[in-house]
Amino acid sequence: MAHPKGFLLYERKEAGNRPIQERIYDFGEVEQTLNAEDRKLQAARCMDCGVPYCNWGCPVGSVIPEWQDLLYRGEWKRASDLLHSTNDFPEFTGRICPAPCEKSCTLNLHDAPVTIRENEAAIVERAFADGFIKPRPPKYRTGKKVAVIGSGPAGLSAATILNRAGHTVTLFERDDAIGGLLRYGIPDFKLSKKVIDRRLKILEAEGLIFKTNTEVGKDITAKELMEQFDAIVLSVGAMQPRDLPVEGRELNGVYYAMQFLTQQNKVISGQTIDPAQRILAKDKNVLVIGGGDTGSDCVGTSNRHGAKSVTQIEILPKPPEKKNPETPWPFWPTILKTSSSHEEGCERGWNLTTKRFIGENGQLKGAEVVEVRWDKDANGRHTMVEVEGSKRIIPCELALLSMGFTQPVHEGLLDDLGMKYDNRGNVVTNDKLQTDVAKVFAAGDTVLGASLVVRAIYSGRQAAFNADEYLRTI
Ligand SMILES: Cc1cc2nc3c(=O)[nH]c(=O)nc-3n(C[C@H](O)[C@H](O)[C@H](O)COP(=O)(O)OP(=O)(O)OC[C@H]3O[C@@H](n4cnc5c(N)ncnc54)[C@H](O)[C@@H]3O)c2cc1C
Ligand code: SF4
């Protein structure tokens, strides 16, 4: 146990974010870091509960109390090793995980959980700085060849483990750079791409083969893939965005969130975008449709572009601000989430559905919305009812559709491999993440539907352990 009375002696202290007036002029990471001494005191707050609910809440099953203790004692290397024993990339989760562990922490009963996520980031940063994270190439090669398709967190985790197990692993990526949504979805102000590049250097030195600009199913056919590799892990994400097929959808100024966010990530990486294709929020009234994290990232990016105004609307009711009796501790609470992007300036609306987009000469000028109510039917199911006389127009010259993703893209690779899909369109696997085709495994959003980085990492790890077991039997 870190410090028997730490939770009584020290208050929760977060590193906090850079001042709004500074950060909205750049795309640098918003969150700051605490000094090592303060960080150790934060670790001292861990009570090492008999039943560590944090460990239960963490999707990778991180052994949190144990590494809080090591952090408190200043044993950075051992803390880092323990962290990496269940999570290949704590530098990603330490920055962008919504930290269900903290929601489950016993100290959250008093709204002051241990700063688990920030402690995680601090350990892995110190481990990189002190040179503890070194390439760990396998001692021998098995002669088996594995293809991992898609280089998001699931594919990266699976490829890392299978390569370290001695198989010759090729990680294929359709885009021009490795990382999946970490690279071309999540904005730099949440996750600097230098953090991904730093890890990729280690993985490359371990002998992992990266093949970018390669769309499997097109540049390499499914048949060739099956012939050339002994096992395959599909980690192609859930990239099919949910559309809003209403009048005016075709107007200039209505885009999917990912078109906007990916472009911005590419600009920051130094790429040039054709000015005719560039989506800019500068001096525009921006309407973000969809109240989730992707929408919040659009808000932050629009403010950094210099938008005139930013409005984010959501079809569901506003969640409770603090406690929600329907989701008590230690469960994930369904409560109002206010991100750093919201704090930077944004009008938010709930119970609003978009009826049509209005334009002039092909250019978006506004969106007609109507208020809705959620009534319960006889079976207790919620049904949406439009409130009469509540139609109004929100003026906007840019509308960003951020209503989530429906499923992985079936056409091409998945269909060609003969994959089966569940009723949500995700790839069906058994409990070993193995599909009906014996040598094909699947992981991450491809199986889960759009989810979280930490879940993708866990899923990639499980697929890799099972694929390794399979490879030992053939
Ligand atoms: C804007 C945005 C913000 C988010 N923010 C957060 C956050 O803050 N915290 C969090 O935990 N989660 C966040 N998420 C969710 C998280 O990014 C995803 O759950 C996670 O990246 C899924 O990982 P994955 O490896 O399954 O797939 P992905 O990251 O989607 O990667 C799939 C990769 O497969 C490639 N691919 C697809 N088909 C082929 C093919 N045929 N050949 C070769 N390559 C192919 C794609 O190009 C892509 O690079 C966010 C998502 C979005 C969209
Ligand atoms: S991965 Fe996420 S849930 Fe797990 S310990 Fe880190 S911040 Fe908490």
Coordinates of C-alpha atoms and ligand atoms in Angstrom, one line a residue:
M1 CA 0.0 0.0 0.0
A2 CA 1.3 3.4 -1.0
H3 CA 0.7 5.5 2.2
P4 CA -1.8 4.2 4.8
K5 CA -3.2 7.7 5.4
G6 CA -2.5 9.3 2.0
F7 CA -6.1 9.7 1.2
L8 CA -6.7 11.6 4.4
L9 CA -3.6 13.8 4.0
Y10 CA -3.6 14.8 0.4
E11 CA -6.4 16.3 -1.8
R12 CA -6.9 15.2 -5.4
K13 CA -4.8 17.5 -7.5
E14 CA -5.0 17.5 -11.3
A15 CA -2.3 18.9 -13.5
G16 CA -5.0 21.0 -15.3
N17 CA -5.1 22.4 -18.8
R18 CA -3.2 25.2 -20.5
P19 CA -5.1 28.5 -20.3
I20 CA -7.9 28.8 -22.8
Q21 CA -6.6 32.0 -24.3
E22 CA -3.3 30.4 -25.0
R23 CA -4.3 27.0 -26.2
I24 CA -7.0 27.9 -28.7
Y25 CA -4.3 29.4 -31.0
D26 CA -2.5 26.2 -31.4
F27 CA -3.0 22.4 -31.8
G28 CA -0.5 21.5 -29.0
E29 CA -1.7 19.1 -26.2
V30 CA -4.1 20.9 -23.9
E31 CA -3.3 18.9 -20.7
Q32 CA -0.3 19.9 -18.6
T33 CA 1.9 17.6 -16.3
L34 CA 2.5 17.6 -12.6
N35 CA 6.0 17.6 -11.1
A36 CA 7.3 14.2 -9.9
E37 CA 6.9 15.0 -6.2
D38 CA 3.2 16.0 -6.5
R39 CA 2.7 13.0 -8.7
K40 CA 4.0 10.7 -5.9
L41 CA 1.6 12.3 -3.4
Q42 CA -1.3 11.7 -5.8
A43 CA -0.3 8.0 -5.9
A44 CA -0.1 8.1 -2.1
R45 CA -3.9 8.6 -2.1
C46 CA -4.5 5.0 -3.3
M47 CA -6.1 3.1 -0.5
D48 CA -5.2 -0.4 -1.9
C49 CA -8.8 -1.5 -1.3
G50 CA -9.4 -5.1 -0.6
V51 CA -11.6 -5.3 -3.7
P52 CA -9.9 -2.8 -6.2
Y53 CA -12.9 -1.6 -8.2
C54 CA -10.5 0.4 -10.4
N55 CA -9.0 -2.8 -11.7
W56 CA -12.5 -4.1 -12.4
G57 CA -13.4 -0.9 -14.2
C58 CA -10.3 -0.8 -16.4
P59 CA -10.9 -2.7 -19.7
V60 CA -7.3 -3.9 -19.8
G61 CA -7.5 -5.0 -16.2
S62 CA -4.6 -2.8 -15.2
V63 CA -3.2 -3.7 -11.7
I64 CA -3.7 -0.1 -10.5
P65 CA -3.1 -0.3 -6.7
E66 CA 0.2 -2.1 -7.3
W67 CA 1.7 0.5 -9.7
Q68 CA 0.4 3.4 -7.5
D69 CA 2.5 1.9 -4.7
L70 CA 5.6 1.7 -7.0
L71 CA 5.0 5.2 -8.2
Y72 CA 4.8 6.5 -4.6
R73 CA 8.1 4.8 -3.8
G74 CA 9.7 6.3 -6.9
E75 CA 10.3 3.0 -8.5
W76 CA 9.5 4.3 -12.0
K77 CA 10.9 1.4 -14.0
R78 CA 9.0 -1.3 -12.1
A79 CA 5.9 0.8 -12.2
S80 CA 6.3 1.1 -16.0
D81 CA 6.9 -2.6 -16.4
L82 CA 3.8 -3.4 -14.5
L83 CA 1.8 -0.9 -16.4
H84 CA 3.0 -2.5 -19.7
S85 CA 2.1 -6.0 -18.5
T86 CA -1.5 -5.4 -19.4
N87 CA -1.4 -2.4 -21.8
D88 CA 1.0 -2.1 -24.7
F89 CA 0.5 1.7 -25.0
P90 CA -0.1 3.4 -21.7
E91 CA 1.1 6.7 -23.3
F92 CA -2.1 6.7 -25.4
T93 CA -4.5 5.7 -22.7
G94 CA -2.8 8.0 -20.2
R95 CA -3.7 10.9 -22.4
I96 CA -7.1 10.0 -24.0
C97 CA -8.7 7.2 -22.0
P98 CA -12.0 8.4 -20.4
A99 CA -10.7 6.5 -17.3
P100 CA -13.5 4.2 -16.2
C101 CA -11.1 3.2 -13.5
E102 CA -11.4 6.6 -11.8
K103 CA -15.2 6.3 -12.0
S104 CA -14.9 3.0 -10.1
C105 CA -12.3 4.2 -7.6
T106 CA -13.6 4.0 -4.0
L107 CA -12.6 7.6 -3.5
N108 CA -15.0 8.5 -6.2
L109 CA -17.7 7.9 -3.7
H110 CA -16.6 11.4 -2.5
D111 CA -16.0 12.7 -6.0
A112 CA -12.2 12.8 -5.6
P113 CA -10.8 9.6 -7.1
V114 CA -7.1 8.9 -7.4
T115 CA -5.7 10.6 -10.5
I116 CA -5.1 7.2 -12.1
R117 CA -5.0 8.3 -15.8
E118 CA -2.6 11.1 -15.2
N119 CA -0.4 8.9 -13.0
E120 CA -0.3 6.4 -15.8
A121 CA 0.8 9.1 -18.3
A122 CA 3.5 10.3 -15.8
I123 CA 5.0 6.8 -15.4
V124 CA 5.2 6.1 -19.1
E125 CA 6.6 9.5 -19.9
R126 CA 9.3 9.1 -17.2
A127 CA 10.1 5.6 -18.5
F128 CA 10.6 7.0 -22.0
A129 CA 12.7 9.9 -20.7
D130 CA 14.9 7.6 -18.6
G131 CA 15.4 5.1 -21.5
F132 CA 13.5 2.2 -19.8
I133 CA 11.4 1.6 -22.9
K134 CA 13.7 -0.2 -25.3
P135 CA 13.1 -2.4 -28.3
R136 CA 12.4 -6.0 -27.3
P137 CA 13.0 -8.1 -30.5
P138 CA 12.2 -11.8 -30.2
K139 CA 15.1 -14.1 -29.6
Y140 CA 14.2 -16.4 -32.4
R141 CA 11.7 -16.4 -35.4
T142 CA 9.1 -19.1 -35.7
G143 CA 9.0 -19.0 -39.5
K144 CA 5.2 -18.3 -39.4
K145 CA 3.8 -15.3 -41.3
V146 CA 1.1 -13.1 -39.9
A147 CA -0.8 -10.2 -41.6
V148 CA -2.5 -7.6 -39.4
I149 CA -4.9 -5.4 -41.4
G150 CA -5.4 -1.9 -40.0
S151 CA -3.0 0.0 -37.8
G152 CA -5.3 1.5 -35.1
P153 CA -4.7 0.6 -31.4
A154 CA -6.2 -2.9 -31.9
G155 CA -3.9 -3.7 -34.9
L156 CA -0.9 -2.1 -33.2
S157 CA -1.4 -4.2 -30.1
A158 CA -2.0 -7.4 -31.9
A159 CA 1.0 -6.8 -34.2
T160 CA 3.3 -5.9 -31.2
I161 CA 2.5 -9.1 -29.3
L162 CA 2.6 -11.5 -32.3
N163 CA 5.9 -10.0 -33.4
R164 CA 7.4 -10.4 -29.9
A165 CA 6.2 -14.0 -30.0
G166 CA 8.6 -14.5 -32.9
H167 CA 6.2 -14.6 -35.9
T168 CA 7.0 -12.4 -38.9
V169 CA 4.3 -9.8 -38.8
T170 CA 3.3 -7.3 -41.5
L171 CA 1.0 -4.5 -40.5
F172 CA -0.9 -3.2 -43.5
E173 CA -2.5 0.3 -43.5
R174 CA -4.5 1.9 -46.2
D175 CA -3.6 5.4 -45.1
D176 CA -0.2 7.0 -45.6
A177 CA 0.7 6.7 -41.9
I178 CA 0.3 4.2 -39.1
G179 CA -2.1 4.8 -36.2
G180 CA -5.7 4.5 -37.4
L181 CA -8.0 6.9 -35.6
L182 CA -5.1 7.8 -33.2
R183 CA -3.4 9.4 -36.2
Y184 CA -6.2 10.6 -38.4
G185 CA -9.2 11.0 -36.1
I186 CA -8.2 12.2 -32.7
P187 CA -7.0 15.8 -32.8
D188 CA -3.4 16.7 -31.9
F189 CA -4.6 18.9 -29.0
K190 CA -5.6 15.6 -27.3
L191 CA -2.8 13.3 -28.6
S192 CA 0.3 14.7 -30.2
K193 CA 1.3 12.5 -33.1
K194 CA 4.9 12.6 -31.9
V195 CA 3.7 10.2 -29.2
I196 CA 2.7 7.7 -31.8
D197 CA 5.9 8.1 -33.8
R198 CA 8.1 7.6 -30.7
R199 CA 6.4 4.2 -30.1
L200 CA 6.6 3.2 -33.8
K201 CA 10.4 3.6 -33.8
I202 CA 10.5 1.0 -31.0
L203 CA 8.2 -1.4 -32.8
E204 CA 10.2 -1.0 -36.0
A205 CA 13.4 -1.8 -34.2
E206 CA 11.7 -5.0 -32.9
G207 CA 11.3 -6.1 -36.5
L208 CA 7.6 -5.3 -37.1
I209 CA 7.1 -4.6 -40.8
F210 CA 4.8 -1.6 -41.7
K211 CA 3.2 -1.4 -45.1
T212 CA 1.3 1.9 -45.5
N213 CA -0.7 3.1 -48.6
T214 CA -1.8 -0.5 -49.0
E215 CA -5.5 -1.2 -49.1
V216 CA -6.0 -4.9 -48.5
G217 CA -8.8 -6.3 -50.6
K218 CA -7.7 -4.0 -53.5
D219 CA -3.9 -3.7 -53.6
I220 CA -3.6 -7.2 -52.3
T221 CA -6.6 -9.4 -52.8
A222 CA -8.2 -11.5 -50.1
K223 CA -7.1 -14.6 -52.0
E224 CA -3.5 -13.5 -52.0
L225 CA -3.7 -12.7 -48.4
M226 CA -5.0 -16.2 -47.5
E227 CA -2.3 -17.8 -49.6
Q228 CA 0.7 -15.8 -48.3
F229 CA 0.0 -15.7 -44.5
D230 CA -0.5 -18.3 -41.8
A231 CA -2.8 -16.1 -39.7
I232 CA -4.6 -12.9 -40.3
V233 CA -5.9 -10.3 -37.8
L234 CA -8.6 -8.0 -39.1
S235 CA -8.5 -4.7 -37.2
V236 CA -10.0 -2.4 -39.9
G237 CA -12.1 -0.3 -37.4
A238 CA -15.8 0.6 -37.8
M239 CA -15.4 3.3 -40.4
Q240 CA -18.9 3.6 -41.8
P241 CA -20.2 7.0 -40.6
R242 CA -23.9 7.5 -39.8
D243 CA -25.4 9.8 -42.4
L244 CA -28.2 12.3 -42.1
P245 CA -30.2 11.8 -45.4
V246 CA -32.4 14.9 -45.1
E247 CA -33.2 17.6 -47.7
G248 CA -30.1 19.7 -48.4
R249 CA -27.6 17.1 -47.4
E250 CA -25.8 17.7 -50.7
L251 CA -25.2 21.4 -50.0
N252 CA -21.7 22.7 -50.0
G253 CA -20.8 23.1 -46.3
V254 CA -22.3 19.8 -45.0
Y255 CA -19.5 17.3 -44.2
Y256 CA -18.9 14.2 -42.1
A257 CA -16.9 15.0 -38.9
M258 CA -14.1 12.7 -40.0
Q259 CA -13.6 14.6 -43.3
F260 CA -13.0 17.7 -41.2
L261 CA -10.9 16.1 -38.5
T262 CA -8.7 14.0 -40.8
Q263 CA -7.9 17.0 -43.0
Q264 CA -6.8 19.0 -40.0
N265 CA -4.6 16.2 -38.7
K266 CA -3.0 16.0 -42.2
V267 CA -2.4 19.7 -42.3
I268 CA -0.6 19.5 -38.9
S269 CA 1.6 16.7 -40.2
G270 CA 2.8 19.0 -42.9
Q271 CA 0.6 17.8 -45.8
T272 CA -0.9 20.3 -48.3
I273 CA -4.6 20.1 -49.0
D274 CA -6.0 21.4 -52.3
P275 CA -7.5 24.8 -51.4
A276 CA -10.7 23.8 -53.2
Q277 CA -11.1 20.8 -50.9
R278 CA -10.1 22.5 -47.7
I279 CA -12.8 22.6 -45.0
L280 CA -12.3 25.6 -42.8
A281 CA -14.4 26.9 -39.9
K282 CA -12.9 30.4 -39.9
D283 CA -15.5 33.2 -39.6
K284 CA -18.3 30.7 -40.0
N285 CA -21.2 29.7 -37.8
V286 CA -20.5 26.0 -37.2
L287 CA -23.2 23.5 -36.3
V288 CA -21.9 20.2 -34.9
I289 CA -24.6 17.5 -35.1
G290 CA -24.1 14.8 -32.5
G291 CA -23.2 15.3 -28.8
G292 CA -20.4 12.7 -28.4
D293 CA -16.6 12.8 -28.3
T294 CA -16.2 13.2 -32.1
G295 CA -18.5 16.2 -32.0
S296 CA -16.5 17.6 -29.1
D297 CA -13.3 17.2 -31.2
C298 CA -15.1 19.2 -34.0
V299 CA -15.9 21.9 -31.5
G300 CA -12.2 22.2 -30.4
T301 CA -11.0 22.2 -34.0
S302 CA -13.6 24.8 -35.1
N303 CA -12.5 27.2 -32.3
R304 CA -8.9 26.8 -33.3
H305 CA -9.8 27.7 -36.9
G306 CA -11.4 30.9 -35.6
A307 CA -15.1 30.1 -36.1
K308 CA -17.6 32.9 -35.6
S309 CA -19.8 30.7 -33.4
V310 CA -20.0 27.0 -32.6
T311 CA -23.2 25.1 -31.7
Q312 CA -23.4 21.4 -30.8
I313 CA -26.8 19.7 -30.8
E314 CA -27.8 16.2 -29.6
I315 CA -31.0 14.3 -30.2
L316 CA -31.1 12.8 -26.7
P317 CA -32.0 14.6 -23.5
K318 CA -29.4 16.4 -21.4
P319 CA -27.9 13.9 -18.9
P320 CA -27.8 14.7 -15.2
E321 CA -25.0 17.1 -14.3
K322 CA -23.6 15.2 -11.2
K323 CA -24.9 11.9 -10.0
N324 CA -27.2 9.6 -12.0
P325 CA -29.1 7.1 -9.7
E326 CA -29.5 4.8 -12.8
T327 CA -25.7 4.4 -13.0
P328 CA -24.4 4.5 -9.4
W329 CA -20.8 3.9 -8.3
P330 CA -18.8 1.7 -9.3
F331 CA -20.5 1.8 -12.7
W332 CA -19.7 4.1 -15.6
P333 CA -21.9 7.1 -14.8
T334 CA -24.2 8.5 -17.6
I335 CA -23.8 12.1 -16.7
L336 CA -23.1 15.4 -18.5
K337 CA -19.6 15.4 -20.0
T338 CA -18.0 18.8 -20.4
S339 CA -14.7 18.5 -22.3
S340 CA -11.9 21.0 -22.6
S341 CA -13.2 21.8 -26.1
H342 CA -16.6 22.7 -24.6
E343 CA -14.9 25.0 -22.1
E344 CA -13.2 26.8 -25.0
G345 CA -16.6 28.1 -26.3
C346 CA -19.7 26.3 -27.5
E347 CA -23.5 26.6 -27.3
R348 CA -25.0 23.2 -26.5
G349 CA -28.5 22.0 -27.2
W350 CA -30.3 18.7 -26.4
N351 CA -33.6 17.1 -27.6
L352 CA -33.1 18.5 -31.0
T353 CA -33.4 16.7 -34.3
T354 CA -32.4 18.1 -37.7
K355 CA -35.2 18.3 -40.3
R356 CA -33.4 19.8 -43.3
F357 CA -30.5 21.9 -44.4
I358 CA -31.3 25.2 -46.1
G359 CA -29.0 26.7 -48.8
E360 CA -28.6 29.5 -51.3
N361 CA -26.8 28.9 -54.6
G362 CA -25.7 25.5 -53.4
Q363 CA -24.1 26.8 -50.2
L364 CA -25.4 25.9 -46.7
K365 CA -27.0 28.8 -44.9
G366 CA -28.8 27.1 -42.0
A367 CA -30.4 24.0 -40.5
E368 CA -34.0 23.6 -39.5
V369 CA -34.3 21.8 -36.2
V370 CA -37.2 20.7 -34.1
E371 CA -37.5 19.9 -30.4
V372 CA -38.3 16.3 -29.4
R373 CA -39.6 14.6 -26.4
W374 CA -38.9 11.0 -25.3
D375 CA -42.0 9.2 -24.2
K376 CA -42.2 5.7 -23.0
D377 CA -44.4 3.2 -24.9
A378 CA -46.5 0.4 -23.4
N379 CA -43.3 -1.9 -23.4
G380 CA -41.2 0.7 -21.6
R381 CA -39.3 1.6 -24.8
H382 CA -38.5 5.3 -25.4
T383 CA -40.1 6.8 -28.5
M384 CA -39.3 10.1 -30.0
V385 CA -42.1 12.6 -30.4
E386 CA -41.7 16.0 -32.1
V387 CA -42.9 19.0 -30.1
E388 CA -45.4 20.9 -32.1
G389 CA -44.6 24.5 -33.0
S390 CA -40.9 24.1 -31.9
K391 CA -39.3 24.3 -35.3
R392 CA -36.5 26.8 -35.7
I393 CA -33.6 27.6 -37.9
I394 CA -30.0 27.6 -36.7
P395 CA -27.9 29.8 -39.1
C396 CA -24.7 28.0 -40.1
E397 CA -22.3 27.9 -43.0
L398 CA -20.6 24.7 -41.9
A399 CA -22.4 21.6 -40.5
L400 CA -20.4 18.6 -39.3
L401 CA -22.1 15.3 -39.0
S402 CA -20.8 13.5 -35.9
M403 CA -23.5 11.0 -35.2
G404 CA -21.2 8.0 -34.8
F405 CA -20.3 5.1 -36.9
T406 CA -22.7 2.3 -37.9
Q407 CA -20.3 -0.6 -38.6
P408 CA -17.1 -1.8 -40.3
V409 CA -17.1 -1.3 -44.1
H410 CA -18.2 -4.7 -45.5
E411 CA -17.6 -4.1 -49.2
G412 CA -14.2 -5.3 -50.3
L413 CA -12.0 -7.2 -47.9
L414 CA -14.5 -8.4 -45.3
D415 CA -17.1 -9.6 -47.9
D416 CA -14.3 -11.2 -50.0
L417 CA -13.0 -13.1 -47.0
G418 CA -16.6 -14.4 -46.4
M419 CA -17.0 -12.8 -43.0
K420 CA -20.3 -13.1 -41.1
Y421 CA -21.9 -10.1 -39.4
D422 CA -24.0 -9.7 -36.3
N423 CA -27.3 -7.7 -36.3
R424 CA -25.3 -4.5 -35.8
G425 CA -23.1 -5.3 -38.8
N426 CA -19.9 -6.1 -36.8
V427 CA -17.7 -9.1 -37.7
V428 CA -18.8 -12.3 -35.8
T429 CA -16.1 -14.2 -33.9
N430 CA -16.1 -16.9 -31.2
D431 CA -14.8 -16.2 -27.7
K432 CA -11.3 -16.4 -29.0
L433 CA -11.9 -13.6 -31.5
Q434 CA -11.6 -16.2 -34.2
T435 CA -13.9 -15.9 -37.2
D436 CA -15.5 -18.8 -39.1
V437 CA -12.4 -18.9 -41.3
A438 CA -9.9 -20.7 -39.0
K439 CA -6.8 -18.6 -39.7
V440 CA -8.7 -15.2 -39.6
F441 CA -9.1 -13.4 -36.2
A442 CA -10.7 -10.0 -35.7
A443 CA -10.3 -7.3 -33.1
G444 CA -11.2 -3.7 -32.0
D445 CA -14.0 -1.7 -33.4
T446 CA -14.4 -4.3 -36.2
V447 CA -15.9 -6.6 -33.6
L448 CA -17.0 -4.2 -30.9
G449 CA -18.5 -1.4 -33.1
A450 CA -17.2 2.1 -32.5
S451 CA -15.7 2.0 -29.0
L452 CA -12.7 3.2 -27.1
V453 CA -8.9 3.1 -27.5
V454 CA -8.5 1.1 -24.3
R455 CA -11.0 -1.5 -25.4
A456 CA -9.3 -1.8 -28.8
I457 CA -6.0 -2.4 -27.1
Y458 CA -7.5 -5.2 -25.0
S459 CA -9.2 -6.7 -27.9
G460 CA -6.0 -6.6 -30.0
R461 CA -4.1 -8.3 -27.2
Q462 CA -6.7 -11.1 -26.9
A463 CA -6.8 -11.7 -30.6
A464 CA -2.9 -11.9 -30.7
F465 CA -2.7 -14.4 -27.8
N466 CA -5.3 -16.6 -29.4
A467 CA -3.7 -16.3 -32.9
D468 CA -0.4 -17.3 -31.3
E469 CA -2.0 -20.3 -29.8
Y470 CA -3.5 -21.2 -33.2
L471 CA -0.1 -20.8 -34.9
R472 CA 1.5 -23.2 -32.5
T473 CA -1.0 -25.9 -33.6
I474 CA -0.5 -25.8 -37.3
Ligands
LIG1 C1 -12.8 11.8 -33.7 C2 -12.7 10.6 -32.7 C3 -12.2 10.8 -31.5 C4 -12.1 9.8 -30.6 N1 -11.6 10.1 -29.3 C5 -11.4 9.1 -28.5 C6 -10.8 9.3 -27.2 O1 -10.6 10.5 -26.8 N2 -10.6 8.3 -26.3 C7 -10.9 7.0 -26.7 O2 -10.7 6.0 -25.9 N3 -11.4 6.7 -27.9 C8 -11.7 7.7 -28.8 N4 -12.2 7.4 -30.1 C9 -12.5 6.0 -30.4 C10 -11.2 5.3 -30.8 O3 -10.4 6.1 -31.6 C11 -11.5 4.0 -31.5 O4 -12.4 3.2 -30.7 C12 -10.2 3.2 -31.8 O5 -9.3 3.9 -32.5 C13 -10.6 1.9 -32.5 O6 -9.4 1.2 -32.8 P1 -9.3 0.1 -34.0 O7 -7.9 -0.3 -34.0 O8 -10.3 -0.9 -33.8 O9 -9.6 0.9 -35.3 P2 -9.2 2.2 -36.0 O10 -8.4 3.1 -35.1 O11 -10.4 2.8 -36.6 O12 -8.2 1.8 -37.1 C14 -8.6 1.0 -38.2 C15 -7.5 1.2 -39.4 O13 -7.8 0.3 -40.4 C16 -7.4 0.8 -41.6 N5 -8.1 0.0 -42.7 C17 -9.4 -0.1 -42.9 N6 -9.6 -1.0 -43.9 C18 -8.4 -1.3 -44.4 C19 -8.0 -2.1 -45.5 N7 -8.8 -2.8 -46.3 N8 -6.6 -2.2 -45.7 C20 -5.7 -1.6 -44.9 N9 -6.1 -0.8 -43.9 C21 -7.4 -0.7 -43.6 C22 -8.0 2.2 -41.5 O14 -7.4 3.1 -42.5 C23 -7.6 2.6 -40.1 O15 -6.3 3.2 -40.0 C24 -12.4 8.5 -31.0 C25 -12.9 8.2 -32.2 C26 -13.0 9.3 -33.1 C27 -13.6 9.0 -34.5
SF4_2 S1 -6.3 2.3 -19.4 FE1 -7.9 3.7 -18.9 S2 -9.2 2.6 -17.5 FE2 -7.2 1.5 -17.5 S3 -6.0 2.4 -15.8 FE3 -5.5 3.6 -17.7 S4 -6.9 5.3 -17.6 FE4 -7.7 3.8 -16.2

